[in-house]
Each structure stands twice: as structure tokens, then as C-alpha cells.
Tab-separated table of C-alpha atoms in Angstrom:
chain	number	residue	atom	x	y	z
A	8	MET	CA	0.994	-19.367	-6.341
A	9	GLY	CA	-1.994	-17.914	-8.186
A	10	LEU	CA	-3.885	-16.706	-5.137
A	11	LEU	CA	-6.926	-14.546	-5.904
A	12	LEU	CA	-7.202	-11.136	-4.331
A	13	ALA	CA	-10.459	-10.237	-2.625
A	14	PRO	CA	-12.529	-7.459	-4.234
A	15	ILE	CA	-12.172	-4.022	-2.675
A	16	ALA	CA	-14.617	-1.198	-2.296
A	17	LEU	CA	-12.685	1.699	-3.793
A	18	ALA	CA	-10.776	0.049	-6.627
A	19	ALA	CA	-11.039	-3.126	-8.639
A	20	CYS	CA	-7.729	-4.758	-9.491
A	21	ALA	CA	-7.019	-7.933	-11.403
A	22	GLU	CA	-5.055	-10.782	-9.925
A	23	PRO	CA	-1.307	-10.061	-10.010
A	24	ALA	CA	0.415	-11.775	-12.886
A	25	ASP	CA	3.205	-13.048	-10.646
A	26	THR	CA	1.975	-13.308	-7.092
A	27	PHE	CA	5.025	-14.819	-5.456
A	28	ILE	CA	8.678	-15.476	-6.228
A	29	GLU	CA	10.335	-17.558	-3.561
A	30	PRO	CA	13.982	-18.159	-2.674
A	31	SER	CA	15.706	-21.477	-2.152
A	32	TYR	CA	14.972	-22.780	1.329
A	33	VAL	CA	17.285	-24.505	3.800
A	34	ALA	CA	16.897	-26.050	7.235
A	35	CYS	CA	18.528	-23.790	9.832
A	36	ASP	CA	21.766	-25.346	11.061
A	37	ALA	CA	21.507	-25.828	14.822
A	38	SER	CA	25.307	-25.742	15.106
A	39	ALA	CA	25.681	-22.400	13.295
A	40	ASP	CA	27.136	-19.496	15.245
A	41	THR	CA	24.682	-16.734	16.134
A	42	PRO	CA	25.867	-13.295	15.008
A	43	ALA	CA	26.313	-10.661	17.713
A	44	GLU	CA	23.943	-8.246	15.963
A	45	LEU	CA	21.311	-8.206	13.253
A	46	LYS	CA	21.039	-5.100	11.069
A	47	VAL	CA	17.555	-4.595	9.590
A	48	VAL	CA	16.433	-1.910	7.141
A	49	THR	CA	12.896	-1.029	6.060
A	50	TYR	CA	12.562	1.138	2.963
A	51	ASN	CA	9.699	2.252	0.734
A	52	ILE	CA	11.620	2.668	-2.525
A	53	LYS	CA	8.744	4.012	-4.686
A	54	ALA	CA	9.939	1.677	-7.450
A	55	GLY	CA	13.004	3.891	-7.892
A	56	LEU	CA	10.872	6.532	-9.588
A	57	GLU	CA	12.223	9.382	-7.432
A	58	SER	CA	15.777	8.620	-8.577
A	59	SER	CA	16.818	5.252	-10.009
A	60	LEU	CA	17.182	1.658	-8.891
A	61	ASP	CA	20.952	2.172	-8.954
A	62	GLU	CA	20.643	5.003	-6.436
A	63	ILE	CA	18.401	2.878	-4.219
A	64	GLY	CA	21.049	0.152	-4.448
A	65	ASP	CA	23.774	2.642	-3.494
A	66	VAL	CA	21.865	3.659	-0.355
A	67	LEU	CA	21.363	0.047	0.719
A	68	PHE	CA	24.928	-0.961	-0.123
A	69	GLU	CA	26.282	1.769	2.153
A	70	LEU	CA	24.032	0.616	4.995
A	71	ASP	CA	25.347	-2.970	4.685
A	72	PRO	CA	22.239	-4.649	6.212
A	73	ASP	CA	21.585	-8.289	7.002
A	74	VAL	CA	17.863	-8.088	6.188
A	75	VAL	CA	16.013	-5.553	4.026
A	76	LEU	CA	12.231	-5.043	4.029
A	77	LEU	CA	11.102	-3.257	0.865
A	78	GLN	CA	7.818	-1.684	-0.180
A	79	GLU	CA	6.578	-0.361	-3.562
A	80	VAL	CA	8.673	-2.747	-5.632
A	81	ASP	CA	8.060	-3.167	-9.384
A	82	ASN	CA	8.400	-6.513	-11.108
A	83	ASN	CA	8.545	-6.557	-14.922
A	84	VAL	CA	6.827	-3.163	-15.275
A	85	ASP	CA	7.444	-1.068	-18.385
A	86	ARG	CA	7.730	2.239	-16.474
A	87	THR	CA	10.862	0.901	-14.745
A	88	GLY	CA	12.408	-1.008	-17.630
A	89	ASN	CA	10.714	-4.401	-17.105
A	90	VAL	CA	13.184	-5.236	-14.354
A	91	ASP	CA	12.777	-7.641	-11.443
A	92	GLN	CA	13.672	-4.896	-8.965
A	93	ALA	CA	13.887	-7.157	-5.915
A	94	GLY	CA	16.142	-9.552	-7.780
A	95	ALA	CA	18.354	-6.750	-9.095
A	96	LEU	CA	18.795	-5.236	-5.627
A	97	ALA	CA	19.435	-8.653	-4.088
A	98	GLU	CA	22.139	-9.330	-6.679
A	99	ARG	CA	23.745	-5.945	-6.002
A	100	LEU	CA	23.818	-6.662	-2.260
A	101	GLY	CA	24.804	-10.327	-2.525
A	102	MET	CA	21.538	-11.462	-0.943
A	103	ASP	CA	18.747	-13.940	-1.514
A	104	TYR	CA	15.219	-12.560	-1.764
A	105	ALA	CA	11.500	-13.244	-1.633
A	106	TYR	CA	8.982	-11.112	-3.512
A	107	GLY	CA	5.199	-10.967	-3.220
A	108	ALA	CA	2.925	-9.022	-5.561
A	109	ALA	CA	0.025	-6.969	-4.217
A	110	LYS	CA	-1.485	-5.835	-7.513
A	111	VAL	CA	-1.121	-5.773	-11.268
A	112	GLN	CA	0.889	-2.762	-12.450
A	113	ARG	CA	0.499	-2.305	-16.207
A	114	ASP	CA	2.100	-5.383	-17.772
A	115	GLY	CA	3.821	-6.536	-14.592
A	116	ASP	CA	3.097	-6.268	-10.899
A	117	PHE	CA	3.884	-4.249	-7.789
A	118	GLY	CA	4.457	-5.401	-4.243
A	119	LEU	CA	6.833	-6.168	-1.393
A	120	ALA	CA	10.185	-7.868	-0.941
A	121	VAL	CA	12.373	-9.332	1.779
A	122	LEU	CA	16.101	-9.466	1.033
A	123	SER	CA	18.463	-11.410	3.287
A	124	ARG	CA	22.140	-12.300	3.426
A	125	LEU	CA	21.087	-14.977	5.926
A	126	PRO	CA	19.596	-18.203	4.543
A	127	PHE	CA	15.835	-18.419	4.023
A	128	ALA	CA	14.038	-21.258	5.794
A	129	GLY	CA	10.685	-20.264	4.259
A	130	ALA	CA	8.519	-17.438	2.931
A	131	GLU	CA	4.803	-16.677	2.766
A	132	ARG	CA	2.602	-14.117	1.007
A	133	ILE	CA	-0.282	-13.037	3.283
A	134	GLU	CA	-3.361	-11.219	2.024
A	135	LEU	CA	-4.626	-8.512	4.367
A	136	PRO	CA	-8.209	-7.181	4.670
A	137	SER	CA	-9.180	-5.245	1.555
A	138	GLU	CA	-12.554	-3.719	2.410
A	139	GLY	CA	-12.376	0.057	1.942
A	140	SER	CA	-8.767	-0.127	0.813
A	141	PHE	CA	-7.542	2.064	-2.032
A	142	GLU	CA	-5.610	-0.930	-3.362
A	143	PRO	CA	-4.958	-4.550	-2.357
A	144	ARG	CA	-2.592	-4.889	0.591
A	145	ILE	CA	-0.452	-7.831	1.652
A	146	ALA	CA	2.311	-8.754	4.037
A	147	LEU	CA	5.322	-10.761	2.935
A	148	ALA	CA	6.841	-13.001	5.588
A	149	GLY	CA	10.298	-14.508	5.374
A	150	ASP	CA	11.803	-17.012	7.791
A	151	VAL	CA	15.537	-16.312	8.009
A	152	CYS	CA	18.150	-18.376	9.813
A	153	VAL	CA	19.803	-16.352	12.554
A	154	GLY	CA	22.393	-18.769	13.792
A	155	GLY	CA	20.570	-22.021	14.408
A	156	ARG	CA	17.085	-20.564	14.815
A	157	SER	CA	14.486	-19.216	12.413
A	158	VAL	CA	13.297	-15.629	12.866
A	159	ARG	CA	10.128	-14.532	11.067
A	160	VAL	CA	10.337	-11.113	9.409
A	161	PHE	CA	7.390	-9.312	7.820
A	162	SER	CA	7.444	-6.558	5.211
A	163	THR	CA	4.180	-4.650	4.835
A	164	HIS	CA	2.618	-1.487	3.396
A	165	SER	CA	-0.631	-0.307	4.991
A	166	ASP	CA	-3.377	1.577	3.169
A	167	LEU	CA	-4.043	5.319	3.359
A	168	ASN	CA	-7.705	4.780	4.308
A	169	PRO	CA	-7.645	4.829	8.145
A	170	MET	CA	-10.335	2.153	8.569
A	171	ALA	CA	-8.719	-0.232	6.085
A	172	GLN	CA	-5.301	0.560	7.545
A	173	GLU	CA	-6.426	-0.345	11.062
A	174	ALA	CA	-7.945	-3.629	9.877
A	175	GLN	CA	-4.750	-4.511	8.035
A	176	GLN	CA	-2.526	-3.743	11.003
A	177	ARG	CA	-4.757	-5.681	13.395
A	178	ALA	CA	-4.642	-8.653	11.018
A	179	LEU	CA	-0.868	-8.350	10.841
A	180	ALA	CA	-0.699	-8.334	14.647
A	181	GLU	CA	-2.592	-11.638	14.643
A	182	HIS	CA	-0.129	-13.119	12.151
A	183	ALA	CA	2.851	-11.922	14.213
A	184	ALA	CA	1.518	-13.017	17.607
A	185	PRO	CA	2.419	-16.749	17.342
A	186	TYR	CA	6.093	-15.820	16.900
A	187	VAL	CA	6.358	-13.482	19.879
A	188	GLU	CA	9.173	-14.491	22.252
A	189	THR	CA	10.718	-16.756	19.606
A	190	GLY	CA	11.915	-13.958	17.333
A	191	VAL	CA	9.733	-11.828	15.048
A	192	ILE	CA	10.269	-8.532	13.221
A	193	VAL	CA	7.558	-6.441	11.524
A	194	GLY	CA	8.672	-3.570	9.324
A	195	GLY	CA	7.294	-1.310	6.670
A	196	ASP	CA	5.417	1.779	5.614
A	197	MET	CA	2.482	1.912	8.014
A	198	ASN	CA	1.043	5.175	6.602
A	199	ALA	CA	0.285	6.056	10.243
A	200	THR	CA	2.025	7.572	13.229
A	201	PHE	CA	2.652	6.011	16.633
A	202	GLU	CA	-0.763	6.758	18.164
A	203	ALA	CA	-2.854	5.153	15.387
A	204	PRO	CA	-5.095	2.335	16.705
A	205	GLY	CA	-3.766	-0.251	14.269
A	206	LEU	CA	-0.190	0.437	15.278
A	207	GLN	CA	-1.216	0.268	18.912
A	208	ALA	CA	-2.556	-3.223	18.216
A	209	LEU	CA	0.890	-4.189	16.930
A	210	PHE	CA	2.576	-2.669	19.988
A	211	ASN	CA	0.161	-4.605	22.198
A	212	THR	CA	1.036	-7.921	20.508
A	213	PRO	CA	3.499	-7.064	22.165
A	214	LEU	CA	6.072	-5.640	19.772
A	215	VAL	CA	8.647	-2.926	20.490
A	216	ASP	CA	9.428	0.096	18.309
A	217	THR	CA	13.142	-0.652	17.978
A	218	ALA	CA	14.088	2.788	16.650
A	219	ALA	CA	12.164	4.948	19.133
A	220	SER	CA	14.842	5.164	21.832
A	221	HIS	CA	17.566	6.027	19.316
A	222	THR	CA	16.002	8.524	16.897
A	223	ASP	CA	12.941	10.731	16.548
A	224	LYS	CA	13.564	11.680	12.907
A	225	ALA	CA	10.639	11.781	10.505
A	226	THR	CA	10.611	9.170	7.760
A	227	CYS	CA	8.297	10.739	5.152
A	228	ALA	CA	6.898	14.265	4.622
A	229	GLY	CA	7.658	15.324	8.176
A	230	ARG	CA	5.993	12.317	9.841
A	231	THR	CA	7.318	9.079	11.307
A	232	ILE	CA	5.293	6.415	9.475
A	233	ASP	CA	7.962	3.765	8.732
A	234	PHE	CA	8.733	1.349	11.557
A	235	VAL	CA	10.801	-1.662	12.535
A	236	LEU	CA	9.016	-3.514	15.338
A	237	ALA	CA	10.280	-6.602	17.138
A	238	ASP	CA	9.239	-8.905	19.958
A	239	GLY	CA	10.868	-8.986	23.379
A	240	ALA	CA	13.301	-11.702	22.320
A	241	LEU	CA	14.813	-9.210	19.864
A	242	GLY	CA	13.437	-5.691	20.265
A	243	GLN	CA	14.665	-5.032	23.797
A	244	GLY	CA	18.162	-5.593	22.493
A	245	SER	CA	18.189	-2.833	19.877
A	246	VAL	CA	21.554	-1.117	20.206
A	247	ASP	CA	21.386	1.553	17.523
A	248	ALA	CA	18.992	2.981	14.949
A	249	ASP	CA	18.823	5.823	12.490
A	250	VAL	CA	16.678	7.340	9.764
A	251	ILE	CA	18.857	7.994	6.718
A	252	GLU	CA	18.055	11.291	5.021
A	253	THR	CA	18.339	10.690	1.279
A	254	ASP	CA	16.407	11.872	-1.755
A	255	ALA	CA	16.560	8.467	-3.479
A	256	SER	CA	12.862	7.924	-2.594
A	257	ASP	CA	10.031	9.894	-1.012
A	258	HIS	CA	10.585	7.855	2.182
A	259	TYR	CA	13.771	7.610	4.199
A	260	PRO	CA	15.114	4.166	5.107
A	261	VAL	CA	15.020	3.174	8.767
A	262	VAL	CA	18.015	1.106	9.892
A	263	VAL	CA	18.121	-0.765	13.204
A	264	GLU	CA	20.875	-2.828	14.781
A	265	ILE	CA	19.564	-5.484	17.159
A	266	ALA	CA	21.795	-7.253	19.689
A	267	LEU	CA	21.270	-11.021	19.764
């Protein structure tokens, strides 16, 4: 799509070479049966550098999700074998995928992905506020067909700088708000714990922490900073959740099953 990234205060990055790879889109079939549950996973995979992309694929394959929200995904980067990591994982899982780049990474780029075994009705790469950020940050939205309706799912990765992080999460809350009560999921590495003001803005959208009533496990370095949030049309129906302890990445995947 060739969208330019805004300049940032702490680092200057060129425009990503491949800012967006989109799936094939369909119109959601109004007559399609709605599944009883939707299994969603969010996972910061650290480009497979802690283990390998095969090991990341093994973890996801065992979880058998419907939708996967990925962060720190390489695309055509020499350090990881010039592989389209989102595409390779999608193929392993039998899914379609959307990928959005946040920044140039050597000869390729680095960003977010949404994988889905449900059909995509659309996808959108969203730039988030960059002022004070250590690197450009985006959200990647995918519209997936859950039965006959479209549910918007966001994958995101917030900055480490608390001020930039809060601005990014508040902006994400604004992007999610129009979909509240129709079906919206926001997941990712927030680099912040529950009480952070940016996360509170997301909760006040309002979105529900779908894993909170099922597990209190940390997701990275002893802290819970990876979340799957959903609106009342979905989040109140979460029936199970877990944090999967694996050394395939420096983050653990969070898996949530949502009753529909």
C-alpha cells in the first residue's frame, strides 16, 4: 500500500519495503452456521529467534486455534532465512493470513500478522502515534467471518516508552470503539500490565480481559503483558483461557475460547 510512516523522536526508520500483504476477501455468508466457540491465540513470536519457526508452528498447531494474532514477525529478512513467516505459519496451520509491516528490518521488514481458518472479509493496516516511540508501531485489523457476521480482530504491539505506549493504546481504543457490541477482539503484546492508563482506556471502551477470570499466569518475564480483549458481544462469553508455558519465544501464547 506504500503508506509512509511518521517520523519518531527516538529512532528514524525508513518506510517498510512491504507494508501490507492482504488475503483474498469474501462476503460473509448470512446463511452460514455460527460455530459454538471461537478459539483465539495472541503470541509474540520474536521472529522465531528464541527457537525456530518450526517450533513456533508446533506450539500453534497443538493449540488448534481459529484465529491467531502474531507480533514480531519477520518478512523476507536475512536473519531468519528470508522467509515470509506469516505465510509459512499460515500454510502449516491451514489458514489464510494478513500481514502488516511496522518497520524495515535489514533487507526485509518486521511487523504483525492475523491468521484465520475463518474467511477474511477485509483487512487494514493502522498506523499508531509514533511520537516518543522507540520504533514505529501499528495495529493490524482483520475482519473474519464468524458464521454470517464479520468480527473485527486487531493484532498490536505497544511501545516500551510509557508515554508513547499510552498514546498508542488510546488510539487503538478509538479504532475499536465503533465495533463494540457487534463483535471486536483486540490482542497483542501491550508491554504493560493491567493498571496501565492506556490499557485502562481499552477496558473503558468497553472491552473485557477474556483471560482474567480463568488464569493469572504471567506471559513474559514474570509479568502479564499479553492480552486478548473483547467487547460485551463476545468477551462475556469466554469459557476457558490459558497461558501456555513454552520456551519457543520470550513470551508465552495466551489462548482464549469464547462462546458464541
